[in-house]
């Protein structure tokens, strides 16, 4: 079993608490005055040091708010490990005010398309960018191909950097994680490309159609000929539950069909299947809202239930362990897994 680091025992907790104590005592007033006057002094370095104390790779920025006048954002740049920390920072924040709201990921900034991206091989007028969207309905993910006339005179790395910034500004960090599987660049305009500015409308429509994940089932066979039944929620998106960073594999042995004189395909017989369904119900009642099952695999006498929970919630992990101790046919393994890498094969 992999040891899981406890959020409550780490320096990050103290750093988050220190940030919000500073904010309540002096920070909110200082940064409000700086935004209004444009005089920041050493405030950026001060805030940067406090954010980096949570994790050295976190970054912060301010911008217009959606409900408040200003937004303070701490971002992990799309890294699932850092997204967890940014979310914990946000959830520890005071209530939003008329002046300030708080975010754990960069929001879309479509107004950036009216500007020019500097600092690369040559300036990039973002308003001229075009994007081709290749949508995979089975995976509910898109591959984006970004074209810009300036790419013809730019190196590949600069093209990729410009494309990535453009997509982040169009969709925001979380929607990039949610809907985009890959971003590539091209120096010739794809036949099915469209102006970059209209691409967010496509993903808004996608979000409406796929608002509620649904259970799907697939079947395959192992090399030994045993059937494998995989059930999984789709779309399967860790970014919709950024604090559920602890993967728990619940392994359940069951009675196979061959035990009844029937051909043994490795799947449970009728009585065993009813027992497995009841076990899932019992586990759900024990966990309550603390754990979320996202997939299961059934094959060759073993069912594996894939759950995610909050690694900060010791009671959640203990609930799994107590459940396993009470049943001789159940084992559990815990793995720290922000980004849900353990179930990526089911996407």
Coordinates of C-alpha atoms in Angstrom, one line a residue:
X1 CA 0.0 0.0 0.0
X2 CA 1.4 3.4 -0.9
X3 CA 1.8 5.9 1.9
X4 CA -0.3 9.0 1.4
X5 CA 0.9 12.3 2.6
X6 CA -1.6 14.1 4.8
X7 CA -2.5 17.6 3.8
X8 CA -3.2 18.6 7.5
X9 CA 0.4 17.6 8.4
X10 CA 2.2 19.6 5.7
X11 CA 3.8 23.0 5.5
X12 CA 1.3 23.9 2.8
X13 CA -1.5 24.2 5.4
X14 CA 0.5 26.7 7.5
X15 CA 1.4 28.7 4.4
X16 CA -2.3 28.9 3.3
X17 CA -3.3 30.0 6.8
X18 CA -0.6 32.6 6.9
X19 CA -1.7 34.0 3.5
X20 CA -5.3 34.5 4.5
X21 CA -4.3 35.9 7.9
X22 CA -2.2 38.5 6.1
X23 CA -5.0 39.2 3.7
X24 CA -7.5 39.8 6.5
X25 CA -5.2 42.1 8.5
X26 CA -3.5 44.1 5.7
X27 CA -3.4 42.4 2.3
X28 CA -6.8 43.2 1.0
X29 CA -6.4 46.9 1.7
X30 CA -2.9 47.0 0.3
X31 CA -3.7 45.2 -3.0
X32 CA -6.9 47.2 -3.5
X33 CA -5.0 50.5 -3.1
X34 CA -2.3 49.2 -5.5
X35 CA -4.8 48.2 -8.2
X36 CA -6.6 51.6 -7.9
X37 CA -3.4 53.7 -8.0
X38 CA -1.2 51.5 -10.1
X39 CA 1.6 51.9 -7.5
X40 CA 2.6 48.4 -6.3
X41 CA 6.0 48.9 -4.7
X42 CA 7.2 45.6 -3.3
X43 CA 3.7 44.1 -3.0
X44 CA 4.1 41.7 -6.0
X45 CA 7.3 40.2 -4.4
X46 CA 5.5 39.9 -1.0
X47 CA 2.5 38.1 -2.5
X48 CA 4.7 36.0 -4.7
X49 CA 6.7 34.8 -1.7
X50 CA 3.6 33.8 0.2
X51 CA 2.1 31.9 -2.7
X52 CA 5.4 30.2 -3.4
X53 CA 5.5 29.1 0.3
X54 CA 2.4 27.0 -0.5
X55 CA 4.3 25.5 -3.4
X56 CA 7.2 27.1 -5.4
X57 CA 5.5 26.4 -8.8
X58 CA 2.2 28.1 -8.0
X59 CA 1.6 31.5 -9.6
X60 CA -0.8 34.4 -8.9
X61 CA -2.4 37.2 -10.8
X62 CA -5.2 39.7 -10.5
X63 CA -7.9 40.6 -13.1
X64 CA -11.5 41.7 -13.5
X65 CA -14.0 39.7 -11.5
X66 CA -17.2 38.1 -12.6
X67 CA -19.3 39.2 -9.5
X68 CA -16.7 41.3 -7.8
X69 CA -14.7 44.2 -9.2
X70 CA -11.4 42.3 -9.0
X71 CA -10.3 38.6 -8.9
X72 CA -7.3 37.2 -7.2
X73 CA -6.2 33.9 -8.8
X74 CA -3.7 31.4 -7.6
X75 CA -2.9 28.9 -10.5
X76 CA -1.1 25.7 -10.9
X77 CA -0.9 26.1 -14.7
X78 CA -3.0 23.0 -15.4
X79 CA -0.8 20.7 -13.3
X80 CA -3.3 18.4 -11.3
X81 CA -1.0 18.2 -8.3
X82 CA -0.9 22.0 -8.0
X83 CA -4.6 22.4 -8.9
X84 CA -5.3 20.6 -5.6
X85 CA -3.3 23.1 -3.6
X86 CA -4.8 26.0 -5.4
X87 CA -8.2 24.7 -4.7
X88 CA -7.4 24.3 -1.0
X89 CA -6.2 27.9 -1.0
X90 CA -9.4 29.1 -2.6
X91 CA -11.6 27.1 -0.2
X92 CA -9.8 28.6 2.8
X93 CA -10.5 32.1 1.5
X94 CA -12.9 34.5 3.1
X95 CA -16.3 35.2 1.5
X96 CA -16.1 37.3 -1.6
X97 CA -16.8 41.0 -1.3
X98 CA -17.9 43.7 -3.7
X99 CA -14.2 44.3 -4.3
X100 CA -12.5 40.8 -4.4
X101 CA -13.3 37.3 -5.4
X102 CA -11.0 34.3 -5.6
X103 CA -10.2 31.6 -8.2
X104 CA -8.0 28.5 -8.3
X105 CA -7.5 28.5 -12.1
X106 CA -7.1 31.1 -14.7
X107 CA -10.4 32.2 -16.2
X108 CA -10.9 32.7 -20.0
X109 CA -9.6 36.0 -21.3
X110 CA -11.1 36.3 -24.8
X111 CA -10.2 40.0 -24.8
X112 CA -6.6 39.0 -25.3
X113 CA -7.5 38.2 -28.9
X114 CA -7.5 42.0 -29.6
X115 CA -3.9 42.2 -28.6
X116 CA -0.5 41.2 -29.9
X117 CA 1.7 38.6 -28.3
X118 CA 5.3 39.9 -28.0
X119 CA 8.5 38.3 -26.9
X120 CA 8.6 35.5 -29.5
X121 CA 10.5 35.3 -32.9
X122 CA 8.0 37.9 -34.2
X123 CA 4.9 39.6 -32.9
X124 CA 1.7 37.6 -33.2
X125 CA -1.6 39.4 -33.8
X126 CA -3.9 37.0 -32.0
X127 CA -6.9 38.2 -33.8
X128 CA -5.6 36.5 -37.0
X129 CA -5.4 33.0 -35.4
X130 CA -7.6 30.2 -36.7
X131 CA -8.3 26.8 -35.1
X132 CA -9.5 23.5 -36.4
X133 CA -11.5 21.4 -33.9
X134 CA -11.4 17.6 -34.2
X135 CA -14.0 16.4 -31.7
X136 CA -14.0 12.8 -30.5
X137 CA -17.5 12.1 -29.1
X138 CA -16.6 8.8 -27.5
X139 CA -13.9 10.4 -25.3
X140 CA -15.6 13.8 -25.2
X141 CA -12.3 15.4 -26.0
X142 CA -11.0 17.6 -28.8
X143 CA -7.8 17.9 -30.6
X144 CA -7.1 21.5 -31.6
X145 CA -4.9 22.5 -34.5
X146 CA -3.9 26.2 -34.3
X147 CA -2.8 28.2 -37.4
X148 CA -1.5 31.7 -37.6
X149 CA 0.1 33.4 -40.6
X150 CA 3.1 34.4 -38.4
X151 CA 3.9 30.7 -37.8
X152 CA 5.6 30.5 -41.2
X153 CA 8.5 32.6 -39.9
X154 CA 8.6 31.2 -36.4
X155 CA 10.4 28.3 -34.7
X156 CA 8.3 25.3 -33.7
X157 CA 8.7 26.0 -29.9
X158 CA 7.5 29.6 -30.3
X159 CA 4.6 28.4 -32.4
X160 CA 3.6 25.9 -29.7
X161 CA 4.0 28.5 -26.9
X162 CA 1.8 31.0 -28.8
X163 CA -0.9 28.3 -29.5
X164 CA -1.0 27.1 -25.9
X165 CA -1.4 30.7 -24.5
X166 CA -4.1 31.4 -27.1
X167 CA -6.1 28.3 -26.1
X168 CA -5.7 29.0 -22.4
X169 CA -7.0 32.6 -22.9
X170 CA -9.9 31.4 -25.1
X171 CA -11.1 28.6 -22.7
X172 CA -9.5 29.1 -19.3
X173 CA -7.4 26.6 -17.5
X174 CA -10.1 24.3 -16.3
X175 CA -11.9 24.0 -19.6
X176 CA -8.7 23.1 -21.4
X177 CA -8.2 20.3 -18.9
X178 CA -11.9 19.3 -19.3
X179 CA -12.3 19.3 -23.1
X180 CA -8.9 19.4 -24.8
X181 CA -6.9 16.3 -25.4
X182 CA -4.1 17.8 -27.5
X183 CA -3.0 21.1 -29.1
X184 CA -0.9 21.1 -32.2
X185 CA 0.2 23.8 -34.6
X186 CA 0.4 24.1 -38.4
X187 CA 1.9 26.6 -40.8
X188 CA -0.9 26.1 -43.4
X189 CA -4.5 27.0 -42.7
X190 CA -6.6 23.8 -42.3
X191 CA -9.5 23.5 -44.6
X192 CA -12.0 23.2 -41.6
X193 CA -10.5 25.9 -39.4
X194 CA -12.5 28.8 -38.0
X195 CA -11.6 32.1 -36.4
X196 CA -10.2 31.5 -32.9
X197 CA -12.8 33.9 -31.4
X198 CA -15.7 31.6 -32.2
X199 CA -14.2 28.4 -30.8
X200 CA -15.5 28.9 -27.2
X201 CA -19.0 28.7 -28.5
X202 CA -18.4 25.1 -29.6
X203 CA -17.3 24.1 -26.1
X204 CA -20.1 25.9 -24.5
X205 CA -22.5 23.8 -26.6
X206 CA -20.5 20.7 -25.7
X207 CA -20.8 21.5 -22.0
X208 CA -24.5 21.8 -22.3
X209 CA -24.8 18.4 -24.0
X210 CA -22.5 16.5 -21.6
X211 CA -23.4 18.3 -18.3
X212 CA -24.1 15.0 -16.4
X213 CA -21.7 12.1 -16.6
X214 CA -23.3 8.7 -17.5
X215 CA -22.3 5.1 -16.8
X216 CA -21.0 3.3 -19.9
X217 CA -20.1 -0.4 -20.3
X218 CA -17.5 -2.0 -22.5
X219 CA -16.4 -5.6 -22.9
X220 CA -13.1 -7.2 -24.0
X221 CA -11.2 -10.4 -23.5
X222 CA -7.9 -11.1 -21.8
X223 CA -5.1 -13.0 -23.5
X224 CA -6.3 -16.2 -21.6
X225 CA -9.8 -15.8 -23.1
X226 CA -11.6 -14.5 -20.0
X227 CA -14.1 -11.7 -20.5
X228 CA -13.5 -8.3 -19.0
X229 CA -16.4 -6.0 -18.2
X230 CA -15.5 -2.3 -17.7
X231 CA -18.0 0.2 -16.4
X232 CA -17.0 3.8 -16.2
X233 CA -18.5 7.3 -15.9
X234 CA -18.2 9.4 -19.0
X235 CA -17.0 12.0 -19.4
X236 CA -14.5 11.2 -16.7
X237 CA -13.0 14.5 -15.6
X238 CA -10.8 15.0 -12.5
X239 CA -11.0 18.8 -12.9
X240 CA -14.6 18.7 -11.9
X241 CA -13.6 17.3 -8.5
X242 CA -10.1 18.7 -8.0
X243 CA -9.9 17.8 -4.3
X244 CA -10.6 14.1 -4.9
X245 CA -6.9 13.2 -5.2
X246 CA -6.8 9.9 -3.4
X247 CA -7.4 6.8 -5.5
X248 CA -8.7 3.7 -3.7
X249 CA -8.9 0.4 -5.4
X250 CA -11.4 -1.9 -3.7
X251 CA -10.6 -5.4 -4.8
X252 CA -13.4 -8.0 -4.4
X253 CA -13.0 -11.7 -5.0
X254 CA -16.2 -13.5 -6.2
X255 CA -17.6 -16.9 -7.2
X256 CA -17.2 -17.6 -10.9
X257 CA -19.7 -19.0 -13.3
X258 CA -17.7 -22.2 -13.7
X259 CA -18.5 -23.2 -10.2
X260 CA -22.1 -24.0 -11.2
X261 CA -21.0 -26.4 -14.0
X262 CA -21.4 -23.6 -16.6
X263 CA -18.6 -22.6 -19.0
X264 CA -16.1 -20.5 -17.0
X265 CA -15.8 -17.1 -18.6
X266 CA -14.3 -15.5 -15.4
X267 CA -17.5 -13.5 -14.6
X268 CA -19.6 -13.9 -11.5
X269 CA -22.4 -16.4 -11.3
X270 CA -25.9 -15.1 -10.5
X271 CA -25.6 -15.3 -6.7
X272 CA -22.1 -13.7 -6.7
X273 CA -23.4 -10.9 -8.9
X274 CA -26.2 -10.1 -6.5
X275 CA -23.6 -10.1 -3.7
X276 CA -21.3 -7.7 -5.6
X277 CA -24.2 -5.3 -6.1
X278 CA -25.1 -5.4 -2.5
X279 CA -21.5 -4.9 -1.5
X280 CA -21.4 -1.7 -3.6
X281 CA -24.5 -0.4 -1.9
X282 CA -23.1 -1.2 1.5
X283 CA -19.9 0.6 0.7
X284 CA -21.7 3.6 -0.7
X285 CA -23.8 3.9 2.5
X286 CA -20.6 3.7 4.6
X287 CA -18.8 6.4 2.6
X288 CA -21.7 8.7 1.9
X289 CA -20.4 11.8 0.1
X290 CA -16.8 11.2 1.0
X291 CA -16.0 8.9 -1.9
X292 CA -17.0 8.7 -5.5
X293 CA -16.8 5.6 -7.6
X294 CA -15.8 6.3 -11.2
X295 CA -15.1 2.9 -12.7
X296 CA -15.1 -0.8 -12.2
X297 CA -13.4 -3.8 -13.8
X298 CA -14.7 -7.3 -13.6
X299 CA -12.7 -10.3 -14.8
X300 CA -11.3 -13.7 -13.9
X301 CA -12.9 -13.8 -10.4
X302 CA -12.0 -10.3 -9.4
X303 CA -13.9 -7.0 -9.4
X304 CA -11.9 -3.8 -8.9
X305 CA -13.9 -0.7 -7.8
X306 CA -12.1 2.6 -8.5
X307 CA -13.0 5.3 -6.0
X308 CA -11.7 8.8 -5.4
X309 CA -11.8 10.8 -2.2
X310 CA -10.1 13.8 -0.5
X311 CA -6.7 12.8 0.8
X312 CA -7.2 15.5 3.5
X313 CA -10.2 13.6 4.8
X314 CA -8.8 11.0 7.1
X315 CA -12.3 9.7 7.9
X316 CA -12.9 8.8 4.2
X317 CA -9.8 6.7 4.0
X318 CA -10.6 5.1 7.4
X319 CA -14.0 4.2 6.1
X320 CA -12.5 2.2 3.3
X321 CA -10.1 0.4 5.6
X322 CA -12.8 -0.5 8.2
X323 CA -15.0 -1.8 5.4
X324 CA -12.2 -4.0 4.1
X325 CA -11.4 -5.3 7.6
X326 CA -15.0 -6.4 8.1
X327 CA -15.0 -8.6 4.9
X328 CA -12.5 -11.3 4.2
X329 CA -13.0 -11.1 0.4
X330 CA -12.2 -7.4 0.2
X331 CA -8.8 -5.6 0.0
X332 CA -8.2 -1.9 -0.5
X333 CA -5.1 0.0 -1.8
X334 CA -4.7 3.8 -1.5
X335 CA -2.6 5.8 -4.0
X336 CA -2.2 9.6 -4.1
X337 CA -3.4 10.3 -7.7
X338 CA -4.3 14.0 -8.5
X339 CA -5.3 14.0 -12.2
X340 CA -6.8 10.5 -11.9
X341 CA -4.0 8.8 -13.8
X342 CA -5.1 5.4 -12.5
X343 CA -8.3 5.5 -14.5
X344 CA -7.1 7.4 -17.6
X345 CA -7.3 4.1 -19.6
X346 CA -11.1 4.3 -19.2
X347 CA -11.5 7.7 -20.8

